[in-house]
Coordinates of C-alpha atoms (C1' of nucleotides) in Angstrom, one line a residue:
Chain A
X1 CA -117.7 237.3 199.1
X2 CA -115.1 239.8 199.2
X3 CA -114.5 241.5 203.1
X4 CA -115.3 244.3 203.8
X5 CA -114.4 246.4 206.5
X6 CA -117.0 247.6 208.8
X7 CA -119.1 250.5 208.6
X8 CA -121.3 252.1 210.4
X9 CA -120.7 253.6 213.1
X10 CA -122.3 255.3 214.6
X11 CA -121.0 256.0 217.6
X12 CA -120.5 253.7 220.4
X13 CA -120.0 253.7 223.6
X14 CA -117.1 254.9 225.5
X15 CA -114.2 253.5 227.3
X16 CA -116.1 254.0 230.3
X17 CA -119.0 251.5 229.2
X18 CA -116.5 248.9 228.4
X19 CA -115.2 249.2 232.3
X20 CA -118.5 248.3 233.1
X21 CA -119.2 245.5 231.4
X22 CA -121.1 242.9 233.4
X23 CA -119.9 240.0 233.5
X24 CA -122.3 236.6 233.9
X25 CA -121.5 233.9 235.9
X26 CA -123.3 232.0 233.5
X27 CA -121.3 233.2 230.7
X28 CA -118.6 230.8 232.6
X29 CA -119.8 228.1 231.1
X30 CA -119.2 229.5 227.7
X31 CA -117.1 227.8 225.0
X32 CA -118.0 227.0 221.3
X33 CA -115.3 224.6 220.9
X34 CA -111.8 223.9 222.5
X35 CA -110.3 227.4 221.7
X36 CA -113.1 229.0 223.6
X37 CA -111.3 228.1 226.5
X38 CA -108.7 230.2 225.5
X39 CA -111.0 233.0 225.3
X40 CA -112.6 232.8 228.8
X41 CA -115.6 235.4 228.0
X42 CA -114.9 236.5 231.5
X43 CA -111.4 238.1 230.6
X44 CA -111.8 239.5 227.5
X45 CA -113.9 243.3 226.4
X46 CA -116.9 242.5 224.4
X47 CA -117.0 244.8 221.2
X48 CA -120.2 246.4 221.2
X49 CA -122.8 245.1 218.3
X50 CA -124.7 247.6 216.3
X51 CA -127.1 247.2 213.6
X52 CA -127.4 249.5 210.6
X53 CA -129.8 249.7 207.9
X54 CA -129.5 251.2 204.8
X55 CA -133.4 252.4 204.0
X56 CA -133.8 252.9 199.8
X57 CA -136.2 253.9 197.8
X58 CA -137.2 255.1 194.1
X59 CA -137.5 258.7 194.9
X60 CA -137.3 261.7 191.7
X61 CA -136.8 258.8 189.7
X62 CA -133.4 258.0 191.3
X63 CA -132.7 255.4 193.9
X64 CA -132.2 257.3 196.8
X65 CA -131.0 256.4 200.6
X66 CA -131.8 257.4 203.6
X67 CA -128.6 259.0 205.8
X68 CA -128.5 261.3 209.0
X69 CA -126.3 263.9 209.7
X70 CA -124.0 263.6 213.0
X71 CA -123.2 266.0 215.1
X72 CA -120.5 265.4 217.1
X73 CA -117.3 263.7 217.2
X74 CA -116.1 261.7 215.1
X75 CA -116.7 262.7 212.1
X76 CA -118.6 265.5 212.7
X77 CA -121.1 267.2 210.4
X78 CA -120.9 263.8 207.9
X79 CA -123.7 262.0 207.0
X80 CA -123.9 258.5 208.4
X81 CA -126.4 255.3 207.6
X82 CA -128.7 255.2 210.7
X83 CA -128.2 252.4 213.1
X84 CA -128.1 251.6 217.0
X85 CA -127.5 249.2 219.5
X86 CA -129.1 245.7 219.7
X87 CA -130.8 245.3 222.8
X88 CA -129.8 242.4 224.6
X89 CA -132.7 240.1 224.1
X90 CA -133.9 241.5 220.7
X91 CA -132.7 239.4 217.4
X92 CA -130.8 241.5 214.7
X93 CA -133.9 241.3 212.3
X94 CA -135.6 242.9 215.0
X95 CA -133.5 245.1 215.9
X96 CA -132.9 246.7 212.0
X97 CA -137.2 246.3 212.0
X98 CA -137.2 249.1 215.0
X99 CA -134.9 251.7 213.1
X100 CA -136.8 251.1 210.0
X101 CA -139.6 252.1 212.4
X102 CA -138.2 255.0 214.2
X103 CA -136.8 256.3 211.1
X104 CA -139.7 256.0 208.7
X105 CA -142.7 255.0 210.4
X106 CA -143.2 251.9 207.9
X107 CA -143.2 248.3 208.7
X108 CA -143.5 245.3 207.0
X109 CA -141.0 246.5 204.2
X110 CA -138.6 244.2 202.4
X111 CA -135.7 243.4 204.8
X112 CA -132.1 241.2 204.0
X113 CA -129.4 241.3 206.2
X114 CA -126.1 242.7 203.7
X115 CA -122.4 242.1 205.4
X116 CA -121.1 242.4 208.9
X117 CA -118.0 244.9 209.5
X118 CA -116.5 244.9 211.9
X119 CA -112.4 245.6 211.6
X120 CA -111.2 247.1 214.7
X121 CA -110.3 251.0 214.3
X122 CA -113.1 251.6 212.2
X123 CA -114.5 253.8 214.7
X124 CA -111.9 255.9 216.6
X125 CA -114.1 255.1 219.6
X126 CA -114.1 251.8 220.4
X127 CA -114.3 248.8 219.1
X128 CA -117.7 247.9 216.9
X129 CA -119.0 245.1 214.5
X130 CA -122.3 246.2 212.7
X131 CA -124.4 243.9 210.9
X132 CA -125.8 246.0 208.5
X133 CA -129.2 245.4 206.3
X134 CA -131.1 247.2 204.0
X135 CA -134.2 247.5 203.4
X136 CA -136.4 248.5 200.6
X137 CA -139.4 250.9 200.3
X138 CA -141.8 251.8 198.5
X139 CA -142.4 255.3 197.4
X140 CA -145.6 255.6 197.8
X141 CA -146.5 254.3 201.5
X142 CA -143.5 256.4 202.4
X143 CA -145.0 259.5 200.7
X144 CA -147.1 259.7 203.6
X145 CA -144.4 260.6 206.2
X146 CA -142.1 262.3 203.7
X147 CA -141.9 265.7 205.0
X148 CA -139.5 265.5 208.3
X149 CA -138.5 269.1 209.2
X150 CA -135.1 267.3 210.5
X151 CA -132.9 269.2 209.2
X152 CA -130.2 265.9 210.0
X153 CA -132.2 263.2 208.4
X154 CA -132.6 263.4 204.6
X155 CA -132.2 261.3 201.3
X156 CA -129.4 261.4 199.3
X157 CA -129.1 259.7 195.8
X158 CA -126.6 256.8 195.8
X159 CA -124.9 258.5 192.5
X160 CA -124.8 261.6 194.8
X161 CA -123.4 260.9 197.8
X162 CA -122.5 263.6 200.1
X163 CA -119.1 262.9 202.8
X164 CA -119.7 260.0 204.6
X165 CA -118.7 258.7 208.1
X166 CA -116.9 255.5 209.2
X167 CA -116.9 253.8 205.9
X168 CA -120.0 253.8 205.2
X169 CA -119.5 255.0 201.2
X170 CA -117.9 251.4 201.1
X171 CA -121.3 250.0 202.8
X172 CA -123.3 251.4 200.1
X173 CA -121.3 250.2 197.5
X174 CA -121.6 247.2 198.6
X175 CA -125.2 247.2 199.0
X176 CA -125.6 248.5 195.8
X177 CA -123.9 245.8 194.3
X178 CA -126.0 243.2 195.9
X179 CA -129.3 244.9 195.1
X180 CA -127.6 244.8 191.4
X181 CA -127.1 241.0 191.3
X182 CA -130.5 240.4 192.8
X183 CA -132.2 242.5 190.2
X184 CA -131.2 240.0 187.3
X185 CA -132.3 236.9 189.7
X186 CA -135.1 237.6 191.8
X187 CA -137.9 239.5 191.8
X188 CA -136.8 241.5 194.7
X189 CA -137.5 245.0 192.2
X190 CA -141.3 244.9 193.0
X191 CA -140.8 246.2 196.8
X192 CA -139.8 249.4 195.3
X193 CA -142.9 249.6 193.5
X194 CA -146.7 251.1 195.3
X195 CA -149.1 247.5 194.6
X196 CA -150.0 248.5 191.4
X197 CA -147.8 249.5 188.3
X198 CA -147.3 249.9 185.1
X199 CA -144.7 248.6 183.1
X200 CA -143.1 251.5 182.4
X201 CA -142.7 252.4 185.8
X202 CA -141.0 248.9 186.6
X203 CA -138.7 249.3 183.9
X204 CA -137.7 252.7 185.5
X205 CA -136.7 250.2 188.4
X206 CA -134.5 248.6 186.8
X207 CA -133.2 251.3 184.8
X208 CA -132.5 253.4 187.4
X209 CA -130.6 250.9 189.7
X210 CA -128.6 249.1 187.0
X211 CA -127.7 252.5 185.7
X212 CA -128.3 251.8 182.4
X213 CA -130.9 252.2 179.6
X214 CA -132.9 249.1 178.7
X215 CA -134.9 248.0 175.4
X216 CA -138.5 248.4 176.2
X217 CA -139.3 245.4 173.9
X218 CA -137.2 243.1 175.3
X219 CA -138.2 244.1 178.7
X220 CA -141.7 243.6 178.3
X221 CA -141.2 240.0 176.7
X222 CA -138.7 238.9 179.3
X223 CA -141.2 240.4 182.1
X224 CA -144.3 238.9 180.8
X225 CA -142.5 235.7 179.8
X226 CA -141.9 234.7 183.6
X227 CA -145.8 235.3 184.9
X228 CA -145.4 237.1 187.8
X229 CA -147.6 240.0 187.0
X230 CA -151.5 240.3 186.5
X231 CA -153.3 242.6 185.0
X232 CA -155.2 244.5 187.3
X233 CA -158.2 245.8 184.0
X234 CA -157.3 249.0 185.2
X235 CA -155.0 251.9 183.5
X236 CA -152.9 254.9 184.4
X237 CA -154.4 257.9 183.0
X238 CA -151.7 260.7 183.2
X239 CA -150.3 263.5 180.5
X240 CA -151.6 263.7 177.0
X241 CA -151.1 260.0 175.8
X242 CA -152.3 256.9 175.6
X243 CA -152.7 255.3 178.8
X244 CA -150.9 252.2 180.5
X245 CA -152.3 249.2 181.8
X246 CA -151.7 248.3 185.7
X247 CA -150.5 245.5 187.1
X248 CA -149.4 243.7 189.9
X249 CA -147.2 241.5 191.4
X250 CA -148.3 237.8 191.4
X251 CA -145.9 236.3 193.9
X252 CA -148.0 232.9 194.3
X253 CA -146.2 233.0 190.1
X254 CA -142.4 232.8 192.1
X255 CA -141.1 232.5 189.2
X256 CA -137.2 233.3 189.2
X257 CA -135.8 236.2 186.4
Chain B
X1 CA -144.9 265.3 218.8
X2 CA -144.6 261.3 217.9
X3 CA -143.3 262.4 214.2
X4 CA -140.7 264.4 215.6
X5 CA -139.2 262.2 217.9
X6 CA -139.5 259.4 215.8
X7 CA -137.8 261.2 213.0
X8 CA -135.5 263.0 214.9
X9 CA -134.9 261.9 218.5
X10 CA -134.9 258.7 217.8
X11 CA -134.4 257.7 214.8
X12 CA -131.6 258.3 214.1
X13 CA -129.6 260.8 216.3
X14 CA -130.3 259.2 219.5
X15 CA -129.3 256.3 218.0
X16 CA -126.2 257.9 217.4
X17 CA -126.3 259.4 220.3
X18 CA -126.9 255.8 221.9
X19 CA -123.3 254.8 220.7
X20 CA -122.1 257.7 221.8
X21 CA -124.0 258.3 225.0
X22 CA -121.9 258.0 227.7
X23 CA -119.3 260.5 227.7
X24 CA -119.5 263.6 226.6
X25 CA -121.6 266.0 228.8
X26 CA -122.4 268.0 225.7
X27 CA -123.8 265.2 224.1
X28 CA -125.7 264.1 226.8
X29 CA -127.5 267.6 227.2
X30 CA -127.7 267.5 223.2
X31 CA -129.8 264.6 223.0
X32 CA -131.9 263.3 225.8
X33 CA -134.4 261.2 224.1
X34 CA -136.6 258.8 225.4
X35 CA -134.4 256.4 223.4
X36 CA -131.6 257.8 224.1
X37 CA -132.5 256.9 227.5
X38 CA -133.5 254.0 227.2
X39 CA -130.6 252.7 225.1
X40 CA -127.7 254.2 227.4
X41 CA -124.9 251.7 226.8
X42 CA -123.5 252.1 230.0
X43 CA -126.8 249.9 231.4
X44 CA -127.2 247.8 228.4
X45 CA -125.5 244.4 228.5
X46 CA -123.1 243.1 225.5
X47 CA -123.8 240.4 223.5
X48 CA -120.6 237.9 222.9
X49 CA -119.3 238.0 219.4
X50 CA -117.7 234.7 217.8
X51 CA -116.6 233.7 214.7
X52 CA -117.2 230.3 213.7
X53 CA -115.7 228.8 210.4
X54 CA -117.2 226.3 208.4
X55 CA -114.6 224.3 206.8
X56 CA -115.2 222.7 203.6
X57 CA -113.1 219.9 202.1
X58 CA -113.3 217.5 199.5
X59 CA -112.5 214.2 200.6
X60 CA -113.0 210.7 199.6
X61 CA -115.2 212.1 196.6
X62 CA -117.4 213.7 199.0
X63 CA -118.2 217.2 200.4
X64 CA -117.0 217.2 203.8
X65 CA -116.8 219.5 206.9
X66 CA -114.8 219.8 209.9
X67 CA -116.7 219.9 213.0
X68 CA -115.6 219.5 217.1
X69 CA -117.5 217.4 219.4
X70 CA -119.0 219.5 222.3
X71 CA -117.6 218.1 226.0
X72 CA -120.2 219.9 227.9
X73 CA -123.5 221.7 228.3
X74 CA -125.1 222.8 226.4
X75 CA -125.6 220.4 223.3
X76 CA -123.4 218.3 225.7
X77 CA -121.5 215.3 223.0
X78 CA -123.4 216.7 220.0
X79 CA -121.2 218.2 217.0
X80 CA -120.7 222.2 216.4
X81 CA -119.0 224.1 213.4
X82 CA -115.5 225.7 215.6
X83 CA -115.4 229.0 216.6
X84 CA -114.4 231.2 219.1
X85 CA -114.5 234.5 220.6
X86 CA -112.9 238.0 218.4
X87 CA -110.3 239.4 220.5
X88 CA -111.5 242.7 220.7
X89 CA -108.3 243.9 218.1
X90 CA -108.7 241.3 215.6
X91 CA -110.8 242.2 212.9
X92 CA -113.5 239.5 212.1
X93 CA -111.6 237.9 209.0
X94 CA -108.6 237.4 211.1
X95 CA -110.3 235.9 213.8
X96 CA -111.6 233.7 211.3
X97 CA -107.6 233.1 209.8
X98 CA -107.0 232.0 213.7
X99 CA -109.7 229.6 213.7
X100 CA -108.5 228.0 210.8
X101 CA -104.8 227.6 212.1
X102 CA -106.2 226.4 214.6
X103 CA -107.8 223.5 213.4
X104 CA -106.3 222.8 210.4
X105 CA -103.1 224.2 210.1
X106 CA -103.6 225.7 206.7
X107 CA -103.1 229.4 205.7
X108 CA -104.0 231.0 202.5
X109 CA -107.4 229.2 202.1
X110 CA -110.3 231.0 200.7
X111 CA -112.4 232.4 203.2
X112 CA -115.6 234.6 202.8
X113 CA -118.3 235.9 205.5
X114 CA -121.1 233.8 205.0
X115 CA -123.5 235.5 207.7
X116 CA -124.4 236.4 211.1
X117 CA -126.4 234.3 213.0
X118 CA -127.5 236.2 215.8
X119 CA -131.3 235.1 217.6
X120 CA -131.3 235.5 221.2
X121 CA -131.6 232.2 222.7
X122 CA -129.3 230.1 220.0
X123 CA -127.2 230.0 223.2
X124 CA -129.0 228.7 226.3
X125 CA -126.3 230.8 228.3
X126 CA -125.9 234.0 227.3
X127 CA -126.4 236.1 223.7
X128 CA -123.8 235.4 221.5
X129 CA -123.6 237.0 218.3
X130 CA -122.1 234.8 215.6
X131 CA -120.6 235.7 212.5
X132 CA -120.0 232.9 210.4
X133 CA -117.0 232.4 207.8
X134 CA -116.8 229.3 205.3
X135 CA -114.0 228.1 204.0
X136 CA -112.6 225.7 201.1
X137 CA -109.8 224.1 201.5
X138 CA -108.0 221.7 199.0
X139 CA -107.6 217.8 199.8
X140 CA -104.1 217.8 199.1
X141 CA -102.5 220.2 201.1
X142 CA -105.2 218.7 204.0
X143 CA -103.6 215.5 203.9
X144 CA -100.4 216.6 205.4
X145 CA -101.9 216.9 208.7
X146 CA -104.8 215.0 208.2
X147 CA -104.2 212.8 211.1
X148 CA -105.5 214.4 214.1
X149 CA -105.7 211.9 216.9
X150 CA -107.9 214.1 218.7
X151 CA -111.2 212.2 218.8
X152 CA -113.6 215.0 219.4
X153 CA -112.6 216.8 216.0
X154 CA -113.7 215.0 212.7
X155 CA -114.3 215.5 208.6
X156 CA -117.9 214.2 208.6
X157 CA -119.7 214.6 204.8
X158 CA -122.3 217.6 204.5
X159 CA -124.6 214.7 203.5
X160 CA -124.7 212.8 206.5
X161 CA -124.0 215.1 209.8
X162 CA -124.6 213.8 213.5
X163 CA -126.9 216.1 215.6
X164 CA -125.3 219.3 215.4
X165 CA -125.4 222.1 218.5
X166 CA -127.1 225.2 218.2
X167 CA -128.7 226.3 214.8
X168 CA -125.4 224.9 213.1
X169 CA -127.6 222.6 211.2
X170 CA -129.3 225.9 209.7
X171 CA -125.7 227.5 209.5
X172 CA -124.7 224.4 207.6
X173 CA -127.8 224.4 204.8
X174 CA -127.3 228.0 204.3
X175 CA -123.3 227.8 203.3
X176 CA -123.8 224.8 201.4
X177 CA -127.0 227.0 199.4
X178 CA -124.0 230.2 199.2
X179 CA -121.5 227.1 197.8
X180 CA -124.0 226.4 195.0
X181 CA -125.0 229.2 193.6
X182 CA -121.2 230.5 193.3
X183 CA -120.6 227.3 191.9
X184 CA -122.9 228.7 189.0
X185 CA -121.2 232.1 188.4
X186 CA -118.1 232.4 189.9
X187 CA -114.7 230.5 189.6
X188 CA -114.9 229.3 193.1
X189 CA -114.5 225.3 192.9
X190 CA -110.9 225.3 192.1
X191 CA -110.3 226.3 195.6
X192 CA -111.0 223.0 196.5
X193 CA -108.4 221.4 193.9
X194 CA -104.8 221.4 194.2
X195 CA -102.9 222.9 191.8
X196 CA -102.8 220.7 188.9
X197 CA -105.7 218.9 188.3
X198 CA -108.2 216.6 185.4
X199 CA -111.1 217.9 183.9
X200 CA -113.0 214.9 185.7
X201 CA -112.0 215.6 188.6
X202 CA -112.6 219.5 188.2
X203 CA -116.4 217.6 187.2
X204 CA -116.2 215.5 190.5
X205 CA -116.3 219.1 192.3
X206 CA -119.2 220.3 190.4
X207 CA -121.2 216.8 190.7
X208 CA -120.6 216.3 194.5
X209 CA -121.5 219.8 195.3
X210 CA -124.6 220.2 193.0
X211 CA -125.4 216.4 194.3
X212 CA -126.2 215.7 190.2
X213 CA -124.1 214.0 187.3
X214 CA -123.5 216.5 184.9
X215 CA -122.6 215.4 181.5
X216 CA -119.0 215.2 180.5
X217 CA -119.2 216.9 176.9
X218 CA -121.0 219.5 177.5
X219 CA -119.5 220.3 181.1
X220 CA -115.7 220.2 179.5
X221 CA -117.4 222.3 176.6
X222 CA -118.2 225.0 179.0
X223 CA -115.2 224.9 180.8
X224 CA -112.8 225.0 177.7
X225 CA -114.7 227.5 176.4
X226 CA -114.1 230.0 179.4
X227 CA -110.2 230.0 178.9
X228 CA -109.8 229.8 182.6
X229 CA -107.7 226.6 182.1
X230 CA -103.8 225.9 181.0
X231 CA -102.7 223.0 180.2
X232 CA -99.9 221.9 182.0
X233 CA -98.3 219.2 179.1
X234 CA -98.7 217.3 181.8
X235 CA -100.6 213.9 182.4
X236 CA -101.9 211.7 185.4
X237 CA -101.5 208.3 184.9
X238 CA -103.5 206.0 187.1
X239 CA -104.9 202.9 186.7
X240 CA -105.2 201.0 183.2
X241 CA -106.5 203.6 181.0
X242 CA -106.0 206.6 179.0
X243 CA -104.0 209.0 181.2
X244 CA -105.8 212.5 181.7
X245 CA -104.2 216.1 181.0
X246 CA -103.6 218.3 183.9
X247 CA -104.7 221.4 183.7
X248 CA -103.8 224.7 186.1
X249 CA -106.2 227.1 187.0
X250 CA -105.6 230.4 185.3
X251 CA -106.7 233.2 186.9
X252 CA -105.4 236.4 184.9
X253 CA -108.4 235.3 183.0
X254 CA -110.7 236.2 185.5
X255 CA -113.6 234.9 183.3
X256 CA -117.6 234.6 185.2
X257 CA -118.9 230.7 184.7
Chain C
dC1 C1' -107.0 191.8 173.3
dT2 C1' -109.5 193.2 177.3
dA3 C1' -110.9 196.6 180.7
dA4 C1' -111.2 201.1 182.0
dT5 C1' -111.4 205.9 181.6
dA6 C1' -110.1 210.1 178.4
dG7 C1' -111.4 212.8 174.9
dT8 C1' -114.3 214.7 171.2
dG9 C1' -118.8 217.2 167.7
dT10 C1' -123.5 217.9 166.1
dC11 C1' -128.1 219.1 166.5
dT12 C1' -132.0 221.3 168.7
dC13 C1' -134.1 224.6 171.5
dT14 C1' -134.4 228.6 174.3
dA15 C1' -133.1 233.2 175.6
dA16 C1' -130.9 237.7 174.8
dG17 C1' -130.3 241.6 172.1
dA18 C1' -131.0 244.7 168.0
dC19 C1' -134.5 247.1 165.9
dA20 C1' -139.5 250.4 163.9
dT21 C1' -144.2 251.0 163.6
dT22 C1' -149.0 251.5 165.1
dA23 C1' -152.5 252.8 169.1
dT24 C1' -154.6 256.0 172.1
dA25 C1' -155.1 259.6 175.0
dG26 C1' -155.4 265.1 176.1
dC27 C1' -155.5 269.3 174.1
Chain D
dG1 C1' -154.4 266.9 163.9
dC2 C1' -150.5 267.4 167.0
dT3 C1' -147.9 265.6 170.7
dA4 C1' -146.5 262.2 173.8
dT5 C1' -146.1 257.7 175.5
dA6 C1' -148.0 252.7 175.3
dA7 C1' -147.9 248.6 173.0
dT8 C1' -146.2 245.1 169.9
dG9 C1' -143.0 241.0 166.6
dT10 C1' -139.1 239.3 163.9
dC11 C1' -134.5 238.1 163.1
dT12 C1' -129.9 236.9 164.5
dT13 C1' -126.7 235.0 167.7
dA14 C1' -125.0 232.5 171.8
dG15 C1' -125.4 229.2 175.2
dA16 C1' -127.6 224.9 177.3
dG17 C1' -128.6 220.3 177.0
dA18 C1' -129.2 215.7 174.7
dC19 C1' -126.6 212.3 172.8
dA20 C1' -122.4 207.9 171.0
dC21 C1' -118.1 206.8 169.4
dT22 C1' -112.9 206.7 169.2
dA23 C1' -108.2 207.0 171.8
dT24 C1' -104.8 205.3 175.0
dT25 C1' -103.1 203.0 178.7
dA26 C1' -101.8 198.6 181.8
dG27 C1' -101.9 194.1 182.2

DNA sequence: CTAATAGTGTCTCTAAGACATTATAGC
DNA sequence: GCTATAATGTCTTAGAGACACTATTAG
């Protein structure tokens, strides 16, 4: 919908990489339509491609993201989303699946490509377009590598940002927008949520992201109403009260909020 | 050992430092990860980045799209959305803007990133990156240059396409999914009107993109009841009937569908 | 007066939102 | 029996969808 500029920037590469760009024969060939002959591949600097990905979670009851701390130039000592260079064979799913790795250790997490920025001067450096995606965890299998001793990799709550890089504050707005829309359409909240649940707890989803109380009455009929979830018999004991009932997610229900 | 390089070498600093590897001697001897390594952009090859534009017109009461007819290999005489390479100062909208000079000659259309398309091996000869725009344009102002005697560019309707290059048949499917659900909640069609228009034909829009007949009461009911519309005083008088009030598009009342 | 399209209102049904009380656990 | 949270139903209102007749023009 709207453009955004591009965000995240990590850092690039230099003026001297762009000198050595290698240029394909093959590449020749190249032209998507008429005005690619204009644009002789062969003449022209590539921009270099980078894909970032915005890792959140439900962490301290607050939807929290996942941002390192850079250290040099340019902006120094700001907290950035983490991203990197596709590879040259490697899609750009694949490539945001492989910092989602090396940053968290978890795979098979929810994945969606968000926006692609990529307006020149975004990064002092050099020219570079990110296609940025985010991803969404769940707290509890990432409970398991929580405690990194990094002292530049850390989670920040969105409604608590600290100074951000490139512009990457306008990244997460826009992410957070998104994951806002597809909270009232999809059932994209249960990747948030550990395999089983209460309802409570997926109300708290919702809660927490849209930023705004809900009525637990009308959030219990409007859940159960669609079918997606199944009781699992069992409850969640905890604190002096009556228990809850579990459930899970019954995706074979797709059943669209 | 593997938790902190994961977490800290490579995750996300020497991805960082991947953008930034070259240069700066400090840097290097700041991070020398294995990825860091691995990922030096100096002996990494570029992707291309193009922007192609899906143009989307209605035209003899049908939704239709522009598309150029490939002269060589590969997809040698098949059809492909145009596009074209980002000159490495344009930022990605304005490539897009140039695109659509190109072609059509029209300025001041909306435009919005639709995604980016990006496998390796979409392009038997080399990895292009593509980030793909859509854009509505209205019939009337279309007609001024409508004639293009060029016979490798054509309008062909979204509901009949020749073999198309590429994954532009994916590309295609997945604007015309983007077109519909906006259709829903945003104010969107009367991009492809002119600026006076009939209630039937601001139906036509709906009915040709949703592929459905829609009921006239209740869709004028909806409409009216949104404000969005001013009545011009004006009428269109065609053919032997009751002539129709044309209406403006009114969009200080930025009302959601 | 005929043909063709513009323009209009009611009823039903479903979903959203406001709202208060009882149930069950630990201690 | 006290405290804390789980669980549950009714009423009102707004919007979606089904549905048929009158109005106005050219010829």
């Amino acid at each position: 919908m709207e453009e955004q500029s591009e965000a995240t920037g990590n850092g690039i590469n230099n003026v001297q990489s762009l000198r050595e760009v290698p240029i394909k024969s093959s590449e020749h060939a190249q032209r998507n339509s008429d005005e690619a002959r204009q644009y002789d591949v062969n003449q022209y600097e590539r921009p270099s491609v980078t894909v970032d990905v915005l890792m959140m979670s439900l962490r301290q009851r607050d939807l929290q993201i996942l941002l390192i701390k850079r250290r040099s130039w340019p902006y120094e000592n700001m907290w950035a989303i983490p991203g990197g260079f596709v590879n040259i064979n490697e899609s750009l799913e694949a490539a945001a699946k492989r910092e989602l790795q090396e940053e968290t250790g978890v795979q098979d997490v929810y994945l969606e490509q968000l926006y692609t920025f990529g307006d020149p001067g975004r990064d002092p450096r050099t020219r570079v377009i990110t296609v940025v995606y985010f991803a969404l965890l769940d707290s509890e299998r990432l409970q398991l590598r929580a405690a990194s001793d990094a002292t530049d990799v850390d989670w920040f709550s969105v409604y608590e940002l600290p100074q951000l890089a490139f512009d990457h504050q306008e990244i997460i707005e826009y992410a957070l927008n998104r994951l806002r829309n597809k909270l009232e359409y999809t059932t994209i909240a249960f990747n948030l949520l550990p395999e089983q649940f209460t309802l409570r707890e997926l109300q708290w989803v919702y809660e927490i992201i849209l930023h705004k109380k809900l009525d637990k009455r009308n959030f219990r009929k409007k859940i159960v109403s669609t079918n997606i979830l199944e009781d699992t018999g069992a409850k969640k004991m905890e604190g002096t009260h009556r228990p809850a009932r579990l459930y899970r997610f019954n995706p074979a229900a797709e059943h669209k909020l």
